[in-house]
mmCIF file of C-alpha atoms in Angstrom:
data_model
loop_
_atom_site.group_PDB
_atom_site.id
_atom_site.type_symbol
_atom_site.label_atom_id
_atom_site.label_comp_id
_atom_site.label_asym_id
_atom_site.label_seq_id
_atom_site.Cartn_x
_atom_site.Cartn_y
_atom_site.Cartn_z
ATOM 1 C CA UNK A 1 123.376 103.367 99.952
ATOM 2 C CA UNK A 2 119.394 104.080 98.348
ATOM 3 C CA UNK A 3 119.204 100.756 95.274
ATOM 4 C CA UNK A 4 116.213 99.259 93.871
ATOM 5 C CA UNK A 5 112.600 99.986 93.112
ATOM 6 C CA UNK A 6 112.059 103.244 95.128
ATOM 7 C CA UNK A 7 108.469 104.069 95.035
ATOM 8 C CA UNK A 8 107.961 108.177 94.408
ATOM 9 C CA UNK A 9 103.799 107.878 96.916
ATOM 10 C CA UNK A 10 101.200 108.991 96.300
ATOM 11 C CA UNK A 11 99.221 110.919 99.074
ATOM 12 C CA UNK A 12 95.977 109.749 99.573
ATOM 13 C CA UNK A 13 92.750 112.498 99.596
ATOM 14 C CA UNK A 14 89.525 111.884 100.349
ATOM 15 C CA UNK A 15 86.879 113.051 98.058
ATOM 16 C CA UNK A 16 87.128 116.529 99.471
ATOM 17 C CA UNK A 17 90.970 116.389 99.094
ATOM 18 C CA UNK A 18 91.847 116.236 102.579
ATOM 19 C CA UNK A 19 95.200 114.005 103.464
ATOM 20 C CA UNK A 20 93.593 109.954 104.067
ATOM 21 C CA UNK A 21 96.639 109.621 107.414
ATOM 22 C CA UNK A 22 95.242 105.029 107.324
ATOM 23 C CA UNK A 23 94.609 104.649 103.579
ATOM 24 C CA UNK A 24 99.115 106.610 103.268
ATOM 25 C CA UNK A 25 99.645 104.056 106.392
ATOM 26 C CA UNK A 26 97.622 100.030 104.042
ATOM 27 C CA UNK A 27 100.075 101.929 101.317
ATOM 28 C CA UNK A 28 103.554 101.570 103.243
ATOM 29 C CA UNK A 29 102.369 98.072 104.213
ATOM 30 C CA UNK A 30 101.422 97.183 100.386
ATOM 31 C CA UNK A 31 104.785 98.443 99.136
ATOM 32 C CA UNK A 32 106.655 96.193 102.614
ATOM 33 C CA UNK A 33 104.960 92.820 100.616
ATOM 34 C CA UNK A 34 105.903 93.572 97.237
ATOM 35 C CA UNK A 35 108.971 93.824 98.240
ATOM 36 C CA UNK A 36 109.625 97.858 97.465
ATOM 37 C CA UNK A 37 112.917 98.217 98.943
ATOM 38 C CA UNK A 38 112.205 102.664 99.770
ATOM 39 C CA UNK A 39 108.962 104.785 99.435
ATOM 40 C CA UNK A 40 110.182 108.732 99.110
ATOM 41 C CA UNK A 41 106.871 110.396 101.123
ATOM 42 C CA UNK A 42 106.287 114.549 99.783
ATOM 43 C CA UNK A 43 108.377 114.198 96.698
ATOM 44 C CA UNK A 44 107.257 115.371 93.200
ATOM 45 C CA UNK A 45 103.983 112.627 93.303
ATOM 46 C CA UNK A 46 103.483 113.112 96.468
ATOM 47 C CA UNK A 47 101.828 116.417 95.799
ATOM 48 C CA UNK A 48 103.882 118.790 97.798
ATOM 49 C CA UNK A 49 103.635 121.451 96.306
ATOM 50 C CA UNK A 50 99.656 121.570 97.519
ATOM 51 C CA UNK A 51 99.864 120.326 100.571
ATOM 52 C CA UNK A 52 100.347 122.863 103.752
ATOM 53 C CA UNK A 53 103.399 122.427 105.920
ATOM 54 C CA UNK A 54 101.416 120.562 108.852
ATOM 55 C CA UNK A 55 100.190 118.476 106.250
ATOM 56 C CA UNK A 56 103.959 117.580 105.192
ATOM 57 C CA UNK A 57 105.032 116.743 108.172
ATOM 58 C CA UNK A 58 101.709 114.615 109.291
ATOM 59 C CA UNK A 59 102.466 112.687 105.768
ATOM 60 C CA UNK A 60 106.340 111.652 106.596
ATOM 61 C CA UNK A 61 105.421 111.025 109.987
ATOM 62 C CA UNK A 62 103.246 108.640 108.838
ATOM 63 C CA UNK A 63 105.054 107.182 106.413
ATOM 64 C CA UNK A 64 108.145 106.260 109.121
ATOM 65 C CA UNK A 65 105.317 104.785 112.167
ATOM 66 C CA UNK A 66 104.467 102.723 109.787
ATOM 67 C CA UNK A 67 107.534 101.798 108.291
ATOM 68 C CA UNK A 68 108.396 100.614 111.693
ATOM 69 C CA UNK A 69 112.126 100.110 110.220
ATOM 70 C CA UNK A 70 110.452 97.804 107.784
ATOM 71 C CA UNK A 71 111.476 99.743 104.824
ATOM 72 C CA UNK A 72 113.476 102.986 103.619
ATOM 73 C CA UNK A 73 112.154 106.357 103.958
ATOM 74 C CA UNK A 74 113.074 109.317 102.040
ATOM 75 C CA UNK A 75 111.779 112.596 102.255
ATOM 76 C CA UNK A 76 111.756 114.678 99.312
ATOM 77 C CA UNK A 77 112.481 118.584 100.699
ATOM 78 C CA UNK A 78 113.876 121.176 98.301
ATOM 79 C CA UNK A 79 113.217 124.226 97.840
ATOM 80 C CA UNK A 80 113.013 127.728 95.805
ATOM 81 C CA UNK A 81 115.204 128.955 98.580
ATOM 82 C CA UNK A 82 118.392 127.269 99.916
ATOM 83 C CA UNK A 83 116.941 128.743 103.805
ATOM 84 C CA UNK A 84 113.962 126.469 103.662
ATOM 85 C CA UNK A 85 115.561 123.695 101.863
ATOM 86 C CA UNK A 86 116.824 122.637 104.599
ATOM 87 C CA UNK A 87 115.207 124.364 107.476
ATOM 88 C CA UNK A 88 112.307 121.400 105.306
ATOM 89 C CA UNK A 89 115.317 118.485 105.416
ATOM 90 C CA UNK A 90 116.532 119.330 109.266
ATOM 91 C CA UNK A 91 112.594 119.369 109.975
ATOM 92 C CA UNK A 92 112.437 116.707 108.037
ATOM 93 C CA UNK A 93 115.380 114.349 109.696
ATOM 94 C CA UNK A 94 113.626 115.083 113.163
ATOM 95 C CA UNK A 95 111.106 112.282 112.022
ATOM 96 C CA UNK A 96 112.822 109.800 111.841
ATOM 97 C CA UNK A 97 113.281 109.759 108.316
ATOM 98 C CA UNK A 98 116.777 108.401 106.381
ATOM 99 C CA UNK A 99 118.001 110.147 103.301
ATOM 100 C CA UNK A 100 116.238 113.433 101.918
ATOM 101 C CA UNK A 101 115.849 113.648 98.103
ATOM 102 C CA UNK A 102 116.605 117.588 97.376
ATOM 103 C CA UNK A 103 115.397 118.682 93.984
ATOM 104 C CA UNK A 104 117.126 121.967 91.922
ATOM 105 C CA UNK A 105 115.711 125.497 93.548
ATOM 106 C CA UNK A 106 113.609 125.795 90.603
ATOM 107 C CA UNK A 107 112.081 128.865 89.230
ATOM 108 C CA UNK A 108 114.572 131.039 89.687
ATOM 109 C CA UNK A 109 116.869 128.678 87.341
ATOM 110 C CA UNK A 110 120.716 129.086 89.060
ATOM 111 C CA UNK A 111 124.122 128.977 87.303
ATOM 112 C CA UNK A 112 126.014 125.500 87.758
ATOM 113 C CA UNK A 113 127.864 127.914 90.638
ATOM 114 C CA UNK A 114 124.923 128.600 92.390
ATOM 115 C CA UNK A 115 123.139 124.634 92.063
ATOM 116 C CA UNK A 116 126.753 124.056 93.458
ATOM 117 C CA UNK A 117 127.204 126.561 96.575
ATOM 118 C CA UNK A 118 122.558 125.457 96.940
ATOM 119 C CA UNK A 119 123.340 120.839 97.638
ATOM 120 C CA UNK A 120 127.323 122.838 99.505
ATOM 121 C CA UNK A 121 125.400 124.593 102.203
ATOM 122 C CA UNK A 122 122.051 122.320 102.769
ATOM 123 C CA UNK A 123 124.660 119.460 102.840
ATOM 124 C CA UNK A 124 127.079 121.921 105.254
ATOM 125 C CA UNK A 125 123.678 122.136 107.350
ATOM 126 C CA UNK A 126 122.547 119.452 107.572
ATOM 127 C CA UNK A 127 122.959 115.705 109.396
ATOM 128 C CA UNK A 128 121.046 113.573 106.871
ATOM 129 C CA UNK A 129 122.151 111.510 103.483
ATOM 130 C CA UNK A 130 121.059 113.773 100.032
ATOM 131 C CA UNK A 131 119.848 112.189 96.716
ATOM 132 C CA UNK A 132 119.703 115.048 94.157
ATOM 133 C CA UNK A 133 117.353 115.514 91.914
ATOM 134 C CA UNK A 134 117.571 116.890 88.567
ATOM 135 C CA UNK A 135 114.609 117.255 86.624
ATOM 136 C CA UNK A 136 114.782 120.367 84.655
ATOM 137 C CA UNK A 137 110.673 119.623 82.304
ATOM 138 C CA UNK A 138 110.466 120.059 85.747
ATOM 139 C CA UNK A 139 112.656 123.598 87.230
ATOM 140 C CA UNK A 140 113.303 124.748 84.353
ATOM 141 C CA UNK A 141 117.737 124.016 84.883
ATOM 142 C CA UNK A 142 119.624 121.552 85.008
ATOM 143 C CA UNK A 143 122.098 120.090 87.261
ATOM 144 C CA UNK A 144 124.944 118.799 84.889
ATOM 145 C CA UNK A 145 127.434 116.054 85.162
ATOM 146 C CA UNK A 146 130.610 117.444 86.001
ATOM 147 C CA UNK A 147 128.789 119.879 88.681
ATOM 148 C CA UNK A 148 126.940 116.856 90.548
ATOM 149 C CA UNK A 149 131.153 115.878 90.326
ATOM 150 C CA UNK A 150 132.267 118.201 92.468
ATOM 151 C CA UNK A 151 129.095 118.202 94.799
ATOM 152 C CA UNK A 152 129.847 114.003 95.074
ATOM 153 C CA UNK A 153 132.563 115.480 96.879
ATOM 154 C CA UNK A 154 130.957 116.400 100.102
ATOM 155 C CA UNK A 155 130.477 113.978 102.709
ATOM 156 C CA UNK A 156 127.043 113.237 102.913
ATOM 157 C CA UNK A 157 125.831 113.814 99.570
ATOM 158 C CA UNK A 158 125.143 109.823 99.059
ATOM 159 C CA UNK A 159 122.834 109.803 95.343
ATOM 160 C CA UNK A 160 121.596 111.431 93.200
ATOM 161 C CA UNK A 161 117.325 110.801 90.839
ATOM 162 C CA UNK A 162 118.476 111.960 87.577
ATOM 163 C CA UNK A 163 115.225 112.661 85.342
ATOM 164 C CA UNK A 164 116.427 113.462 82.122
ATOM 165 C CA UNK A 165 115.009 110.684 80.295
ATOM 166 C CA UNK A 166 118.956 111.339 78.596
ATOM 167 C CA UNK A 167 120.264 107.138 79.367
ATOM 168 C CA UNK A 168 123.333 107.898 78.276
ATOM 169 C CA UNK A 169 123.954 110.432 81.870
ATOM 170 C CA UNK A 170 124.761 107.350 83.605
ATOM 171 C CA UNK A 171 127.879 107.180 81.534
ATOM 172 C CA UNK A 172 129.262 110.162 81.652
ATOM 173 C CA UNK A 173 128.508 109.669 85.591
ATOM 174 C CA UNK A 174 130.034 106.984 85.994
ATOM 175 C CA UNK A 175 133.237 108.945 83.982
ATOM 176 C CA UNK A 176 132.942 111.896 86.691
ATOM 177 C CA UNK A 177 132.569 110.498 90.347
ATOM 178 C CA UNK A 178 135.274 109.794 91.816
ATOM 179 C CA UNK A 179 133.455 108.662 95.228
ATOM 180 C CA UNK A 180 130.929 106.080 94.586
ATOM 181 C CA UNK A 181 126.685 107.049 94.989
ATOM 182 C CA UNK A 182 124.291 106.437 93.816
ATOM 183 C CA UNK A 183 123.208 106.540 90.835
ATOM 184 C CA UNK A 184 118.723 106.294 90.145
ATOM 185 C CA UNK A 185 117.121 106.656 87.329
ATOM 186 C CA UNK A 186 113.587 109.184 87.846
ATOM 187 C CA UNK A 187 111.745 107.729 84.456
ATOM 188 C CA UNK A 188 110.572 104.686 84.639
ATOM 189 C CA UNK A 189 109.612 104.443 80.464
ATOM 190 C CA UNK A 190 114.480 103.982 80.334
ATOM 191 C CA UNK A 191 115.790 103.114 84.505
ATOM 192 C CA UNK A 192 115.305 99.235 82.883
ATOM 193 C CA UNK A 193 118.417 100.366 79.865
ATOM 194 C CA UNK A 194 119.466 103.077 82.343
ATOM 195 C CA UNK A 195 119.827 100.415 84.604
ATOM 196 C CA UNK A 196 122.308 98.538 81.759
ATOM 197 C CA UNK A 197 124.228 100.918 81.536
ATOM 198 C CA UNK A 198 125.247 101.021 85.537
ATOM 199 C CA UNK A 199 122.607 102.976 87.467
ATOM 200 C CA UNK A 200 121.710 101.404 90.329
ATOM 201 C CA UNK A 201 117.995 101.592 90.413
ATOM 202 C CA UNK A 202 114.514 103.290 89.816
ATOM 203 C CA UNK A 203 112.290 106.280 91.790
ATOM 204 C CA UNK A 204 109.431 105.260 90.903
ATOM 205 C CA UNK A 205 105.661 106.525 89.168
ATOM 206 C CA UNK A 206 104.474 103.344 88.265
ATOM 207 C CA UNK A 207 105.777 101.381 91.186
ATOM 208 C CA UNK A 208 102.964 103.160 92.882
ATOM 209 C CA UNK A 209 100.389 100.159 91.139
ATOM 210 C CA UNK A 210 102.839 97.483 90.296
ATOM 211 C CA UNK A 211 105.188 97.727 93.313
ATOM 212 C CA UNK A 212 105.643 94.051 93.125
ATOM 213 C CA UNK A 213 106.723 93.623 89.641
ATOM 214 C CA UNK A 214 109.364 96.445 89.301
ATOM 215 C CA UNK A 215 110.333 95.072 92.460
ATOM 216 C CA UNK A 216 111.499 92.210 89.981
ATOM 217 C CA UNK A 217 112.705 93.811 87.407
ATOM 218 C CA UNK A 218 114.816 96.375 89.742
ATOM 219 C CA UNK A 219 116.194 92.958 91.537
ATOM 220 C CA UNK A 220 117.178 90.586 88.376
ATOM 221 C CA UNK A 221 119.018 94.236 86.239
ATOM 222 C CA UNK A 222 121.110 94.627 89.798
ATOM 223 C CA UNK A 223 122.033 90.756 88.558
ATOM 224 C CA UNK A 224 122.530 91.863 85.318
ATOM 225 C CA UNK A 225 120.100 89.051 84.741
ATOM 226 C CA UNK A 226 118.882 90.784 81.322
ATOM 227 C CA UNK A 227 116.485 88.510 79.958
ATOM 228 C CA UNK A 228 114.650 88.460 82.505
ATOM 229 C CA UNK A 229 114.501 91.750 83.401
ATOM 230 C CA UNK A 230 113.434 93.266 80.057
ATOM 231 C CA UNK A 231 110.321 90.801 79.879
ATOM 232 C CA UNK A 232 109.305 92.265 83.188
ATOM 233 C CA UNK A 233 109.742 96.137 81.415
ATOM 234 C CA UNK A 234 107.447 95.113 78.520
ATOM 235 C CA UNK A 235 104.899 93.967 81.208
ATOM 236 C CA UNK A 236 105.513 97.382 82.522
ATOM 237 C CA UNK A 237 105.748 98.973 79.944
ATOM 238 C CA UNK A 238 102.310 100.647 78.959
ATOM 239 C CA UNK A 239 102.068 101.404 82.797
ATOM 240 C CA UNK A 240 104.718 103.683 81.959
ATOM 241 C CA UNK A 241 103.500 105.415 78.970
ATOM 242 C CA UNK A 242 100.166 105.744 80.567
ATOM 243 C CA UNK A 243 100.884 107.180 83.616
ATOM 244 C CA UNK A 244 101.873 109.907 82.257
ATOM 245 C CA UNK A 245 99.625 110.824 79.303
ATOM 246 C CA UNK A 246 98.706 114.105 81.674
ATOM 247 C CA UNK A 247 100.837 115.318 84.711
ATOM 248 C CA UNK A 248 101.628 113.437 87.024
ATOM 249 C CA UNK A 249 99.953 112.642 89.872
ATOM 250 C CA UNK A 250 96.650 112.668 87.786
ATOM 251 C CA UNK A 251 96.928 109.630 85.864
ATOM 252 C CA UNK A 252 98.544 106.903 88.992
ATOM 253 C CA UNK A 253 96.223 108.402 91.827
ATOM 254 C CA UNK A 254 93.397 108.084 89.720
ATOM 255 C CA UNK A 255 95.107 104.090 88.912
ATOM 256 C CA UNK A 256 95.170 103.352 92.099
ATOM 257 C CA UNK A 257 91.910 104.765 92.957
ATOM 258 C CA UNK A 258 90.857 102.518 90.154
ATOM 259 C CA UNK A 259 93.065 99.669 92.031
ATOM 260 C CA UNK A 260 90.424 100.756 95.257
ATOM 261 C CA UNK A 261 93.872 102.117 97.342
ATOM 262 C CA UNK A 262 92.813 105.693 97.571
ATOM 263 C CA UNK A 263 89.470 108.232 97.163
ATOM 264 C CA UNK A 264 89.907 109.372 94.636
ATOM 265 C CA UNK A 265 90.626 113.139 95.818
ATOM 266 C CA UNK A 266 93.169 115.453 94.117
ATOM 267 C CA UNK A 267 95.001 119.014 95.106
ATOM 268 C CA UNK A 268 93.671 122.194 92.997
ATOM 269 C CA UNK A 269 95.510 122.783 90.126
ATOM 270 C CA UNK A 270 95.821 119.113 89.479
ATOM 271 C CA UNK A 271 91.938 117.690 88.623
ATOM 272 C CA UNK A 272 90.911 114.473 88.059
ATOM 273 C CA UNK A 273 91.576 112.588 85.340
ATOM 274 C CA UNK A 274 89.899 113.156 81.807
ATOM 275 C CA UNK A 275 88.269 110.193 80.919
ATOM 276 C CA UNK A 276 89.153 110.038 77.663
ATOM 277 C CA UNK A 277 92.468 108.979 78.460
ATOM 278 C CA UNK A 278 90.612 106.438 80.911
ATOM 279 C CA UNK A 279 90.689 102.528 79.229
ATOM 280 C CA UNK A 280 94.295 103.231 78.258
ATOM 281 C CA UNK A 281 95.549 103.479 81.839
ATOM 282 C CA UNK A 282 92.761 100.265 82.056
ATOM 283 C CA UNK A 283 93.759 98.443 80.028
ATOM 284 C CA UNK A 284 97.982 99.349 80.544
ATOM 285 C CA UNK A 285 96.931 98.417 84.462
ATOM 286 C CA UNK A 286 95.240 94.969 83.024
ATOM 287 C CA UNK A 287 98.453 94.576 80.208
ATOM 288 C CA UNK A 288 100.783 94.706 83.981
ATOM 289 C CA UNK A 289 98.363 92.107 85.653
ATOM 290 C CA UNK A 290 96.941 94.295 87.760
ATOM 291 C CA UNK A 291 94.303 93.100 90.534
ATOM 292 C CA UNK A 292 91.398 96.511 90.001
ATOM 293 C CA UNK A 293 88.457 96.440 92.394
#
Protein backbone atom coordinates (compact mmCIF):
# COMPACT_ATOMS: atom_id res chain seq x y z
CA UNK A 1 0.00 0.00 0.00
CA UNK A 2 2.92 2.33 0.76
CA UNK A 3 6.20 2.10 -1.15
CA UNK A 4 8.98 4.03 -2.82
CA UNK A 5 10.48 7.25 -1.48
CA UNK A 6 8.34 8.63 1.33
CA UNK A 7 9.72 11.83 2.83
CA UNK A 8 9.68 12.38 6.58
CA UNK A 9 9.04 16.05 6.01
CA UNK A 10 10.45 18.82 8.18
CA UNK A 11 8.19 21.43 9.74
CA UNK A 12 9.39 24.86 8.53
CA UNK A 13 9.57 27.55 11.18
CA UNK A 14 10.33 31.25 11.20
CA UNK A 15 13.41 32.69 12.88
CA UNK A 16 11.31 33.15 16.03
CA UNK A 17 10.24 29.50 15.99
CA UNK A 18 6.67 29.88 14.74
CA UNK A 19 5.28 27.39 12.21
CA UNK A 20 5.65 28.57 8.60
CA UNK A 21 2.74 26.82 6.93
CA UNK A 22 3.27 28.60 3.61
CA UNK A 23 6.79 27.20 3.37
CA UNK A 24 5.37 23.78 4.27
CA UNK A 25 2.86 24.05 1.41
CA UNK A 26 5.66 24.93 -0.99
CA UNK A 27 7.62 21.87 0.13
CA UNK A 28 4.58 19.69 -0.60
CA UNK A 29 4.39 21.05 -4.16
CA UNK A 30 8.13 20.48 -4.62
CA UNK A 31 7.86 16.85 -3.52
CA UNK A 32 4.97 16.26 -5.91
CA UNK A 33 7.05 17.73 -8.75
CA UNK A 34 10.11 15.65 -7.82
CA UNK A 35 8.26 12.34 -7.77
CA UNK A 36 8.18 11.61 -4.04
CA UNK A 37 5.71 8.79 -3.33
CA UNK A 38 4.38 10.01 -0.01
CA UNK A 39 4.78 12.47 2.84
CA UNK A 40 4.98 11.71 6.55
CA UNK A 41 3.95 14.86 8.38
CA UNK A 42 4.52 15.36 12.09
CA UNK A 43 6.97 12.51 12.49
CA UNK A 44 10.28 12.72 14.32
CA UNK A 45 11.79 14.84 11.54
CA UNK A 46 8.76 17.12 11.77
CA UNK A 47 9.53 17.93 15.42
CA UNK A 48 6.22 16.52 16.57
CA UNK A 49 7.51 16.39 20.13
CA UNK A 50 8.05 20.16 20.29
CA UNK A 51 4.80 21.50 18.85
CA UNK A 52 1.48 22.22 20.53
CA UNK A 53 -1.55 20.09 19.72
CA UNK A 54 -3.04 23.01 17.78
CA UNK A 55 0.12 23.32 15.69
CA UNK A 56 0.26 19.56 15.19
CA UNK A 57 -3.18 19.47 13.58
CA UNK A 58 -2.55 22.71 11.66
CA UNK A 59 0.50 21.18 9.98
CA UNK A 60 -1.36 17.99 9.07
CA UNK A 61 -4.29 19.95 7.71
CA UNK A 62 -2.02 22.17 5.61
CA UNK A 63 -0.24 19.18 4.05
CA UNK A 64 -3.45 17.28 3.30
CA UNK A 65 -5.07 20.30 1.66
CA UNK A 66 -1.98 21.19 -0.36
CA UNK A 67 -1.45 17.59 -1.45
CA UNK A 68 -5.05 17.51 -2.71
CA UNK A 69 -4.86 13.81 -3.51
CA UNK A 70 -1.70 14.18 -5.64
CA UNK A 71 0.51 12.36 -3.14
CA UNK A 72 -0.13 10.08 -0.17
CA UNK A 73 -0.09 11.76 3.24
CA UNK A 74 0.72 9.85 6.41
CA UNK A 75 0.44 11.40 9.87
CA UNK A 76 2.81 10.54 12.67
CA UNK A 77 0.37 9.81 15.48
CA UNK A 78 2.23 7.71 18.04
CA UNK A 79 2.40 8.73 21.68
CA UNK A 80 3.62 7.26 24.95
CA UNK A 81 0.10 6.30 26.00
CA UNK A 82 -2.32 4.09 24.11
CA UNK A 83 -5.29 6.36 24.70
CA UNK A 84 -3.50 9.43 23.35
CA UNK A 85 -2.30 7.46 20.31
CA UNK A 86 -5.89 6.44 19.55
CA UNK A 87 -7.10 10.02 19.93
CA UNK A 88 -4.40 11.50 17.70
CA UNK A 89 -4.87 8.81 15.04
CA UNK A 90 -8.63 9.30 14.86
CA UNK A 91 -8.32 13.07 14.71
CA UNK A 92 -5.73 12.78 11.94
CA UNK A 93 -8.19 10.59 10.04
CA UNK A 94 -10.79 13.37 10.25
CA UNK A 95 -8.31 15.67 8.51
CA UNK A 96 -8.11 13.29 5.55
CA UNK A 97 -4.73 11.54 5.82
CA UNK A 98 -4.15 8.26 3.99
CA UNK A 99 -2.46 6.46 6.86
CA UNK A 100 -0.87 6.75 10.28
CA UNK A 101 2.75 6.14 11.27
CA UNK A 102 2.57 4.91 14.87
CA UNK A 103 5.81 4.76 16.80
CA UNK A 104 6.31 2.31 19.63
CA UNK A 105 5.53 3.90 23.03
CA UNK A 106 8.71 5.58 24.19
CA UNK A 107 10.35 5.96 27.60
CA UNK A 108 8.00 3.56 29.41
CA UNK A 109 9.73 0.50 27.83
CA UNK A 110 6.79 -1.94 27.46
CA UNK A 111 7.28 -5.68 26.99
CA UNK A 112 6.61 -7.41 23.68
CA UNK A 113 3.17 -8.36 25.04
CA UNK A 114 2.59 -4.74 25.99
CA UNK A 115 3.58 -3.62 22.50
CA UNK A 116 1.23 -6.15 20.95
CA UNK A 117 -1.69 -5.07 23.13
CA UNK A 118 -0.94 -1.40 22.46
CA UNK A 119 -1.01 -1.74 18.69
CA UNK A 120 -3.96 -4.12 18.83
CA UNK A 121 -5.94 -1.51 20.77
CA UNK A 122 -4.97 1.24 18.32
CA UNK A 123 -5.91 -0.92 15.34
CA UNK A 124 -9.27 -1.90 16.86
CA UNK A 125 -10.24 1.70 17.69
CA UNK A 126 -8.98 3.35 14.49
CA UNK A 127 -9.96 2.83 10.87
CA UNK A 128 -6.83 4.30 9.27
CA UNK A 129 -4.21 2.03 7.69
CA UNK A 130 -1.42 1.83 10.27
CA UNK A 131 2.33 1.65 9.69
CA UNK A 132 4.21 0.38 12.73
CA UNK A 133 7.32 2.41 13.54
CA UNK A 134 10.26 0.70 15.20
CA UNK A 135 13.11 3.00 16.19
CA UNK A 136 14.75 1.61 19.35
CA UNK A 137 17.55 4.16 19.22
CA UNK A 138 14.99 6.81 20.21
CA UNK A 139 12.34 4.86 22.11
CA UNK A 140 14.45 2.38 24.15
CA UNK A 141 12.22 -0.51 23.04
CA UNK A 142 12.59 -2.86 20.06
CA UNK A 143 9.49 -4.18 18.29
CA UNK A 144 10.71 -7.67 17.43
CA UNK A 145 9.88 -9.41 14.14
CA UNK A 146 7.85 -12.11 15.92
CA UNK A 147 5.61 -9.42 17.44
CA UNK A 148 5.29 -7.66 14.08
CA UNK A 149 4.20 -10.94 12.48
CA UNK A 150 1.42 -11.33 15.04
CA UNK A 151 0.30 -7.75 14.51
CA UNK A 152 0.06 -8.15 10.74
CA UNK A 153 -2.82 -10.55 11.32
CA UNK A 154 -4.85 -7.44 12.21
CA UNK A 155 -6.63 -6.01 9.18
CA UNK A 156 -5.45 -2.42 9.25
CA UNK A 157 -1.81 -3.02 10.17
CA UNK A 158 -0.42 -2.49 6.67
CA UNK A 159 3.27 -1.75 7.09
CA UNK A 160 6.32 -1.20 9.23
CA UNK A 161 9.03 1.43 9.24
CA UNK A 162 12.08 -0.50 10.44
CA UNK A 163 14.65 2.01 11.66
CA UNK A 164 17.15 -0.23 13.40
CA UNK A 165 19.65 -0.04 10.53
CA UNK A 166 19.80 -3.85 10.66
CA UNK A 167 19.01 -4.96 7.10
CA UNK A 168 18.71 -8.60 8.20
CA UNK A 169 15.36 -7.60 9.67
CA UNK A 170 13.93 -7.57 6.12
CA UNK A 171 14.67 -11.25 5.61
CA UNK A 172 13.34 -12.13 9.05
CA UNK A 173 10.13 -10.15 8.56
CA UNK A 174 9.49 -11.66 5.15
CA UNK A 175 10.06 -15.13 6.60
CA UNK A 176 7.62 -14.66 9.48
CA UNK A 177 4.85 -12.55 7.95
CA UNK A 178 2.07 -14.43 6.18
CA UNK A 179 -0.07 -11.44 5.24
CA UNK A 180 1.96 -9.14 2.93
CA UNK A 181 2.64 -5.65 4.28
CA UNK A 182 4.78 -2.69 3.25
CA UNK A 183 8.25 -3.17 4.73
CA UNK A 184 9.96 0.21 4.73
CA UNK A 185 13.43 1.27 5.76
CA UNK A 186 13.76 4.04 8.30
CA UNK A 187 17.50 4.38 7.80
CA UNK A 188 18.75 6.24 4.72
CA UNK A 189 22.27 4.84 4.88
CA UNK A 190 21.07 1.23 4.51
CA UNK A 191 17.91 1.81 2.43
CA UNK A 192 19.47 0.52 -0.80
CA UNK A 193 20.57 -2.74 0.83
CA UNK A 194 17.22 -2.94 2.63
CA UNK A 195 15.36 -2.83 -0.67
CA UNK A 196 17.75 -5.26 -2.30
CA UNK A 197 16.82 -7.80 0.38
CA UNK A 198 13.09 -7.35 -0.22
CA UNK A 199 12.07 -4.03 1.31
CA UNK A 200 9.52 -1.87 -0.49
CA UNK A 201 10.91 1.62 0.05
CA UNK A 202 12.15 4.12 2.60
CA UNK A 203 10.70 6.77 4.89
CA UNK A 204 13.54 9.17 4.31
CA UNK A 205 15.24 12.17 5.87
CA UNK A 206 17.55 12.60 2.87
CA UNK A 207 14.54 12.95 0.56
CA UNK A 208 13.93 16.35 2.18
CA UNK A 209 16.88 17.80 0.28
CA UNK A 210 17.29 15.41 -2.67
CA UNK A 211 13.75 14.21 -3.40
CA UNK A 212 14.29 13.54 -7.10
CA UNK A 213 17.38 11.41 -6.56
CA UNK A 214 15.86 9.41 -3.71
CA UNK A 215 12.69 8.82 -5.72
CA UNK A 216 14.72 7.67 -8.74
CA UNK A 217 16.84 5.35 -6.61
CA UNK A 218 13.72 3.72 -5.19
CA UNK A 219 12.11 3.38 -8.62
CA UNK A 220 15.23 1.66 -9.98
CA UNK A 221 15.40 -0.62 -6.96
CA UNK A 222 11.74 -1.57 -7.38
CA UNK A 223 12.54 -2.43 -11.00
CA UNK A 224 15.54 -4.47 -9.74
CA UNK A 225 17.92 -2.30 -11.73
CA UNK A 226 20.49 -2.57 -8.96
CA UNK A 227 23.45 -1.23 -10.92
CA UNK A 228 21.82 2.11 -11.72
CA UNK A 229 20.22 2.30 -8.27
CA UNK A 230 23.67 1.82 -6.72
CA UNK A 231 25.09 4.71 -8.73
CA UNK A 232 22.42 7.04 -7.37
CA UNK A 233 22.84 5.66 -3.88
CA UNK A 234 26.55 6.51 -4.11
CA UNK A 235 25.65 10.14 -4.91
CA UNK A 236 23.36 10.20 -1.88
CA UNK A 237 25.83 8.54 0.46
CA UNK A 238 27.31 11.79 1.72
CA UNK A 239 23.90 13.15 2.63
CA UNK A 240 22.89 9.85 4.22
CA UNK A 241 25.88 10.31 6.52
CA UNK A 242 26.24 14.05 7.08
CA UNK A 243 22.53 14.73 7.71
CA UNK A 244 23.05 12.87 10.97
CA UNK A 245 26.11 14.70 12.28
CA UNK A 246 23.79 16.02 14.98
CA UNK A 247 20.39 14.75 16.03
CA UNK A 248 17.78 14.69 13.28
CA UNK A 249 16.29 17.10 12.16
CA UNK A 250 19.01 19.61 13.05
CA UNK A 251 21.27 19.05 9.99
CA UNK A 252 18.46 18.58 7.45
CA UNK A 253 16.71 21.77 8.53
CA UNK A 254 19.97 23.69 8.20
CA UNK A 255 20.52 22.15 4.74
CA UNK A 256 17.05 23.24 3.60
CA UNK A 257 17.74 26.71 5.00
CA UNK A 258 21.01 26.77 3.03
CA UNK A 259 18.98 25.78 -0.06
CA UNK A 260 16.61 28.72 0.61
CA UNK A 261 13.65 26.37 1.01
CA UNK A 262 12.81 27.22 4.64
CA UNK A 263 13.77 29.65 7.37
CA UNK A 264 16.32 28.79 10.03
CA UNK A 265 13.79 28.26 12.82
CA UNK A 266 13.95 25.20 15.05
CA UNK A 267 12.38 24.48 18.44
CA UNK A 268 14.16 23.99 21.73
CA UNK A 269 15.56 21.74 23.01
CA UNK A 270 16.88 21.40 19.44
CA UNK A 271 19.26 24.12 18.29
CA UNK A 272 20.73 25.22 14.95
CA UNK A 273 23.48 23.07 13.43
CA UNK A 274 26.90 23.76 14.95
CA UNK A 275 29.00 25.85 12.56
CA UNK A 276 31.83 23.29 12.61
CA UNK A 277 29.56 20.93 10.62
CA UNK A 278 28.41 23.43 7.97
CA UNK A 279 31.12 22.70 5.40
CA UNK A 280 30.59 18.94 5.66
CA UNK A 281 26.86 19.28 4.95
CA UNK A 282 27.52 21.65 2.05
CA UNK A 283 30.02 19.20 0.54
CA UNK A 284 27.45 16.39 0.78
CA UNK A 285 24.83 18.58 -0.90
CA UNK A 286 27.24 19.42 -3.72
CA UNK A 287 28.11 15.71 -4.14
CA UNK A 288 24.39 15.08 -4.76
CA UNK A 289 24.20 18.05 -7.16
CA UNK A 290 21.77 19.87 -4.90
CA UNK A 291 21.36 23.52 -5.90
CA UNK A 292 22.37 25.94 -3.16
CA UNK A 293 21.28 29.54 -2.82
